[in-house]
Tab-separated table of C-alpha atoms in Angstrom:
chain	number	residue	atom	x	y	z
F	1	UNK	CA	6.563	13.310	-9.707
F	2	UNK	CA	8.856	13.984	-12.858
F	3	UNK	CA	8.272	16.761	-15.078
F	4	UNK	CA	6.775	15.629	-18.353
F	5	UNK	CA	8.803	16.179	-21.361
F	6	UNK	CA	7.529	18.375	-23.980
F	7	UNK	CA	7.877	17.189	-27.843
F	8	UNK	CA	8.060	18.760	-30.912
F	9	UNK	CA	5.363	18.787	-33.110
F	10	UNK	CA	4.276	16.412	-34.948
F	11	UNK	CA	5.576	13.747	-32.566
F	12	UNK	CA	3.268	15.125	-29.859
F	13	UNK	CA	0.221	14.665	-31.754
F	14	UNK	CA	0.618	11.026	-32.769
F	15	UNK	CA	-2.092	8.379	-31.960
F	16	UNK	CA	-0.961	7.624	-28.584
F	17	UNK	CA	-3.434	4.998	-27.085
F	18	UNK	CA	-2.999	3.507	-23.455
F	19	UNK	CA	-4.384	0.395	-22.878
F	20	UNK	CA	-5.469	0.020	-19.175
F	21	UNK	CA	-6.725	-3.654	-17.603
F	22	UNK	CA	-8.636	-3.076	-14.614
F	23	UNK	CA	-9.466	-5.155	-11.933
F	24	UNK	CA	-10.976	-4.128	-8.571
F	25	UNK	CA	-9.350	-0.718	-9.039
F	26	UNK	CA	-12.131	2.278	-8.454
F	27	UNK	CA	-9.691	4.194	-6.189
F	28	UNK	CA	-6.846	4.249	-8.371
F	29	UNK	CA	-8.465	4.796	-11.849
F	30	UNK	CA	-9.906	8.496	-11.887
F	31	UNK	CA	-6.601	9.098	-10.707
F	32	UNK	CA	-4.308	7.523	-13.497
F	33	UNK	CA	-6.915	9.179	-16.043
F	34	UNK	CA	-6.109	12.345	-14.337
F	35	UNK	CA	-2.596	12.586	-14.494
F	36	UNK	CA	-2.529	10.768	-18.528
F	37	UNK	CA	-4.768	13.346	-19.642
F	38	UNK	CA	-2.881	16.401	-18.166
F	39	UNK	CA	-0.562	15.574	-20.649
F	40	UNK	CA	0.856	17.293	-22.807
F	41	UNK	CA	-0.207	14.575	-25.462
F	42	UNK	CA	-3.534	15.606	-27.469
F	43	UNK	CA	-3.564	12.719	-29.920
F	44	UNK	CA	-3.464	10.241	-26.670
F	45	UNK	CA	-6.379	8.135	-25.916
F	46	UNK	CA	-7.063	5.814	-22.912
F	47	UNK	CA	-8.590	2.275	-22.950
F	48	UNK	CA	-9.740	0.983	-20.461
F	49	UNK	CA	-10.339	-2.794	-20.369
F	50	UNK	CA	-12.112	-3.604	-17.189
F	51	UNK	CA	-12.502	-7.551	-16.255
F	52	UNK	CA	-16.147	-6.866	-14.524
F	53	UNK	CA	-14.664	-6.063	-11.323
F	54	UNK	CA	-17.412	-6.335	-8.455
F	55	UNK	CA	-15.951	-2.867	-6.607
F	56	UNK	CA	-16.845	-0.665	-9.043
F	57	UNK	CA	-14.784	0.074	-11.696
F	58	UNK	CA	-16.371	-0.050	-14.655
F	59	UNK	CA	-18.987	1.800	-13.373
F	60	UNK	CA	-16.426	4.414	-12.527
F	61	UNK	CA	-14.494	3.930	-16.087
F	62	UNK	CA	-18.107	4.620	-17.619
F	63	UNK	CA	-18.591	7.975	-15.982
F	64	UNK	CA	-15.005	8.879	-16.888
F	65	UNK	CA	-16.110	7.795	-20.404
F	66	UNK	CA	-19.103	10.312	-20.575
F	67	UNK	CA	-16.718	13.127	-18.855
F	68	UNK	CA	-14.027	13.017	-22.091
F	69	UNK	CA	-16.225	11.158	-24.666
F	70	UNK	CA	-13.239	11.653	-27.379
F	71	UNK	CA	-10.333	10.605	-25.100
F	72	UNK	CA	-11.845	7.953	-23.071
F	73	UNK	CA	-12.747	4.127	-24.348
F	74	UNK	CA	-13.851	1.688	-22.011
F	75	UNK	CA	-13.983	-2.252	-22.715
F	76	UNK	CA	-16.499	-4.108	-20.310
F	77	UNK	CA	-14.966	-7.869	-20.273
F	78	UNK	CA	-17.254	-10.608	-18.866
F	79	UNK	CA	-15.223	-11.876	-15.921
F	80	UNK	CA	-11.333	-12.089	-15.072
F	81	UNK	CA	-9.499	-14.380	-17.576
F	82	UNK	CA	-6.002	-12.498	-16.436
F	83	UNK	CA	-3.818	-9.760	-17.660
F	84	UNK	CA	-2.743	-11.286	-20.819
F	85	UNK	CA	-6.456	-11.726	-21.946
F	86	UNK	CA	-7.107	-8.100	-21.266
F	87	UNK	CA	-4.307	-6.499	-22.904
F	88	UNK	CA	-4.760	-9.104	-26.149
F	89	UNK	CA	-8.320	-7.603	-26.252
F	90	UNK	CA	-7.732	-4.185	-25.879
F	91	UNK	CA	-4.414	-3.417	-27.681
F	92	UNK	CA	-6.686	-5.395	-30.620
F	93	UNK	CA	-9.383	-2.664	-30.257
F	94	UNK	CA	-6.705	-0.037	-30.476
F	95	UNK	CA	-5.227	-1.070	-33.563
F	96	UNK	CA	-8.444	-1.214	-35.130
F	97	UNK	CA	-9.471	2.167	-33.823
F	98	UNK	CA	-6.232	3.636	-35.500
F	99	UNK	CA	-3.852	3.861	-33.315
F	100	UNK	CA	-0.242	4.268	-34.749
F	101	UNK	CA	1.063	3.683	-30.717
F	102	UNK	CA	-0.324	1.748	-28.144
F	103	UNK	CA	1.293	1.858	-24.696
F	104	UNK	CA	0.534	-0.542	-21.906
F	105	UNK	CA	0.488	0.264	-18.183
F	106	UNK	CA	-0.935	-0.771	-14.641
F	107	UNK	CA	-3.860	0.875	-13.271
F	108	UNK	CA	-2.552	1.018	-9.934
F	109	UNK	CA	-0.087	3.728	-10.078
F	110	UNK	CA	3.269	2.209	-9.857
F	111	UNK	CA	3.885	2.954	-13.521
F	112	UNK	CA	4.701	7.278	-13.728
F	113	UNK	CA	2.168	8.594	-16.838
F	114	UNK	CA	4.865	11.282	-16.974
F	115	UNK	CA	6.851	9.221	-17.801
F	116	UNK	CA	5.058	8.631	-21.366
F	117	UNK	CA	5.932	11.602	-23.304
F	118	UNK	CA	9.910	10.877	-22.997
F	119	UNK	CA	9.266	7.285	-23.632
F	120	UNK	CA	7.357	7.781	-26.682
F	121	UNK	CA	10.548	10.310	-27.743
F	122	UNK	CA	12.677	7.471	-27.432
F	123	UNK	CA	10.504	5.367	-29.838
F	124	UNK	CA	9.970	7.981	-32.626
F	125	UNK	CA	13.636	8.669	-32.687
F	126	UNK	CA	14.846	5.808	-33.052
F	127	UNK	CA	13.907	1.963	-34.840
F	128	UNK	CA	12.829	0.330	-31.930
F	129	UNK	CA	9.518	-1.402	-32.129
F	130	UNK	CA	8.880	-0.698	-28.978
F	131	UNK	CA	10.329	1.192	-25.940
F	132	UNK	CA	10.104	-0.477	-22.121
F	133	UNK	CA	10.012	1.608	-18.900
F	134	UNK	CA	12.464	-0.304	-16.967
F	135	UNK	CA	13.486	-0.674	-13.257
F	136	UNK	CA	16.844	-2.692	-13.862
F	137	UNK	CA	18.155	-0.297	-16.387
F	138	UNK	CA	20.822	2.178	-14.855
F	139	UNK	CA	18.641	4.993	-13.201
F	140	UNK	CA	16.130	2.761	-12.834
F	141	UNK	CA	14.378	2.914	-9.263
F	142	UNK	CA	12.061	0.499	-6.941
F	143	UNK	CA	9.870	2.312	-4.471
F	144	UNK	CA	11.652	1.780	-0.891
F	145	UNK	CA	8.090	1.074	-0.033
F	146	UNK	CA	7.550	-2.275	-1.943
F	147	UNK	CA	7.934	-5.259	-0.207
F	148	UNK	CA	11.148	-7.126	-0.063
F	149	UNK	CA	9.727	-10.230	-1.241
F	150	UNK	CA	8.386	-8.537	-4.177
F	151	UNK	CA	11.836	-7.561	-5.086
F	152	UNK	CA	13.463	-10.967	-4.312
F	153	UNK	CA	10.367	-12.952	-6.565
F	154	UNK	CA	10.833	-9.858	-9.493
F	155	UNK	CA	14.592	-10.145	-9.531
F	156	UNK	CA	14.436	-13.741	-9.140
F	157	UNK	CA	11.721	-14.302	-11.969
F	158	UNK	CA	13.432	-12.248	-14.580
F	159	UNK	CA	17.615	-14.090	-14.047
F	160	UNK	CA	15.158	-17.132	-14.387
F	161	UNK	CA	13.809	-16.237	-17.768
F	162	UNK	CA	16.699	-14.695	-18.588
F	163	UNK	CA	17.941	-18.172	-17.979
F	164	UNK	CA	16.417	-19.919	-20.393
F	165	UNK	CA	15.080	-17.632	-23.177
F	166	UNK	CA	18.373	-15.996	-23.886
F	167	UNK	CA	16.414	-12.417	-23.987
F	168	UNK	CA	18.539	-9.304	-23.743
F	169	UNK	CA	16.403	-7.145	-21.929
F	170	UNK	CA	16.943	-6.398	-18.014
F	171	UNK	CA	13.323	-5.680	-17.249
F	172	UNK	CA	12.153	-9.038	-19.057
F	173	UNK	CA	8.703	-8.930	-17.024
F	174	UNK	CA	8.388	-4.844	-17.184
F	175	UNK	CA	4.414	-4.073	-17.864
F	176	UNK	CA	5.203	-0.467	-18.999
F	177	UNK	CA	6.024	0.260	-22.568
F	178	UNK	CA	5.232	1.589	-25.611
F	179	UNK	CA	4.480	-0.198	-28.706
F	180	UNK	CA	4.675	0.798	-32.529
F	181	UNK	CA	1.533	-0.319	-34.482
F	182	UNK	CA	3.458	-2.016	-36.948
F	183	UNK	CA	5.174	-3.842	-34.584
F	184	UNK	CA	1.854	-5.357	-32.985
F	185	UNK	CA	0.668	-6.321	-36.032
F	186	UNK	CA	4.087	-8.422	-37.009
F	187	UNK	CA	3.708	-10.211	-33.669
F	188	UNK	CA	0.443	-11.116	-34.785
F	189	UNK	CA	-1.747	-11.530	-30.999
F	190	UNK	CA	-3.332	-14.207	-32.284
F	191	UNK	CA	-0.126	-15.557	-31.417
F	192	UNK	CA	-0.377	-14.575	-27.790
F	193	UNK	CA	-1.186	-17.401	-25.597
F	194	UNK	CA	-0.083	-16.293	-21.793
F	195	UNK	CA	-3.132	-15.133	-19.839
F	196	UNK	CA	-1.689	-14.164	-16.786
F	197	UNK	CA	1.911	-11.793	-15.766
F	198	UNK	CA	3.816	-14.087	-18.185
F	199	UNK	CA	1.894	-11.911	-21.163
F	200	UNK	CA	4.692	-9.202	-21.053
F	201	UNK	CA	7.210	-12.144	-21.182
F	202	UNK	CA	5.772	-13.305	-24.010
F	203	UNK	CA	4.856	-10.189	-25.827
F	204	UNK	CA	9.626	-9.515	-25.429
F	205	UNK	CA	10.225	-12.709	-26.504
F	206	UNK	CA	8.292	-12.634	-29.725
F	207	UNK	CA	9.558	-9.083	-30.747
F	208	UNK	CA	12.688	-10.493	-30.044
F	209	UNK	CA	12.904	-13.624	-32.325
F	210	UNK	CA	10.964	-11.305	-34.938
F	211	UNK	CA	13.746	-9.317	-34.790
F	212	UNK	CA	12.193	-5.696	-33.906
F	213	UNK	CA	14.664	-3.388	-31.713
F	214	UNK	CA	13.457	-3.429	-27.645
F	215	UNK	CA	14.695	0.083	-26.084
F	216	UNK	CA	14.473	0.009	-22.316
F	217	UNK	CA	14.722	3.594	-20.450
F	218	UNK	CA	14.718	4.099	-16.544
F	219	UNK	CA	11.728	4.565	-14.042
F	220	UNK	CA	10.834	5.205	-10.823
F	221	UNK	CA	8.553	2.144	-9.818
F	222	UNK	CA	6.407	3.208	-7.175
F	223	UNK	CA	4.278	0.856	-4.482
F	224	UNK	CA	0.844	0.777	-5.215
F	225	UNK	CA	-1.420	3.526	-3.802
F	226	UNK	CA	-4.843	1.427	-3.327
F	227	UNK	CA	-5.943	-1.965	-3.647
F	228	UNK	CA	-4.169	-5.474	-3.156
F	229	UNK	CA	-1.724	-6.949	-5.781
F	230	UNK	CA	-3.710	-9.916	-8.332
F	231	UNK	CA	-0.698	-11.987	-8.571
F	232	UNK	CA	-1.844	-15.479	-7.764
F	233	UNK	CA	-0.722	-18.941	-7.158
F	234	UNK	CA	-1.823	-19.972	-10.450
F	235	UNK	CA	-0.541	-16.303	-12.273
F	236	UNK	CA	3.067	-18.170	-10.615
F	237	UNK	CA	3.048	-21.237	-12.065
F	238	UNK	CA	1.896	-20.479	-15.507
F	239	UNK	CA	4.836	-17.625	-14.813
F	240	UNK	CA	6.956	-20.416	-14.208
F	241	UNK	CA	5.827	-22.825	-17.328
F	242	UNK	CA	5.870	-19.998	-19.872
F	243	UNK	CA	9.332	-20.098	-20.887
F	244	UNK	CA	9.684	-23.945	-21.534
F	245	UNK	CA	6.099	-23.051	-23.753
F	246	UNK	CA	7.900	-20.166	-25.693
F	247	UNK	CA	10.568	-22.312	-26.673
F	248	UNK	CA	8.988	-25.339	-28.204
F	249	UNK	CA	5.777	-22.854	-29.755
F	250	UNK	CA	8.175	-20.282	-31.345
F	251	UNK	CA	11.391	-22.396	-31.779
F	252	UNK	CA	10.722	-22.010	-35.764
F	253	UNK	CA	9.072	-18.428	-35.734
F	254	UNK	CA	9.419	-16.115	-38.708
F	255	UNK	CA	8.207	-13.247	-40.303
């Protein structure tokens, strides 16, 4: 576990919220909640957007809700209608709570929260609209754990998009980043349409052709701790349609 870094003030008291989809994940949540709210990040909030998962979780999210009633948020969904869904509907409740940052990140603990602090140093001192925790980046790391075919379908789905969206970014289907406001509010979600893993595709290409600066720093990736993986047969092919989509629906996009 990396040492969280330690800002100067103000920067460590901005509006910091993470949004947090959950799905069948009561063993890794208390957990992730844990370790965000160790640190050392008083203005950060957490989320949680949970897709009525039938093992528990939002029952879980609720009591974590009730233990840190300022710090804690959670979003009961009425079924699974996929990651992109989720994170349209809870990044939109954090901009209208006030957030001046929203980060996004898995419940299932492959994304470091100590990782947050440094990333959200990158974003305030720089321009970029948002900053991405990447594995492809140099220093970059995949748990030796995950599966090789999950490394052959990841590297394989991003020299795909990469293929035909023209997007300079190495982690092109990263789910870990951190978001300025502003920058949310030029994509406009109402532009979102992806409901599935092809969301964070989306979500790059968009800041992209808006032209807003995409900063990608390295992270350690780890395997997931509890709980199976959601990716579907359908999350793959609407992975695999998204980018012909994105070109004909934002061919002509503009400020």
């Amino acid at each position: 576990m990396i040492e969280p870094v330690q800002l100067p003030v103000p920067w460590r008291d901005a509006r910091l919220t993470v949004v947090v989809p959950t799905y069948n994940e009561a063993g890794n949540l208390p957990v992730l909640v844990e370790r965000l709210l160790a640190l050392p990040l008083p203005g950060l909030k957490i989320l949680v957007a949970d897709d009525n998962s039938p093992d528990g979780t939002g029952e879980v999210a609720d009591k974590l809700a009730i233990e840190h009633p300022d710090r804690v948020e959670v979003v009961h969904r009425a079924g699974k209608e996929g990651l992109g869904r989720a994170y349209v509907d809870g990044i939109g409740r954090a901009l209208e709570g006030g957030a001046e940052y929203v980060a996004q990140m898995d419940a299932d603990l492959s994304h470091p929260p100590e990782a947050l602090p440094g990333m959200l140093g990158a974003l305030l001192s720089t321009q970029a609209g948002v900053v991405i925790g990447s594995r492809y980046v140099p220093g970059g790391e995949l748990d030796e754990n995950w599966p090789l075919y999950r490394r052959a379908l990841s590297g394989w789905a991003n020299l795909y998009v990469h293929t035909l969206l023209r997007v300079r970014i190495r982690d092109l289907t990263a789910g870990f980043k951190i978001w300025r406001a502003d920058a949310l509010r030029d994509i406009g979600l109402e532009r979102v349409q992806s409901n599935g893993y092809s969301f964070q595709v989306e979500m790059h290409y968009l800041a992209t052709k808006l032209g807003h600066t995409i900063l990608e720093v390295p992270i350690r990736f780890e395997e997931r701790r509890d709980g199976a993986s959601k990716m579907t047969t359908a999350t793959k092919i609407e992975s695999a349609l998204m980018p012909f989509k994105l070109r004909s629906k934002h061919r002509n996009i503009e400020r």
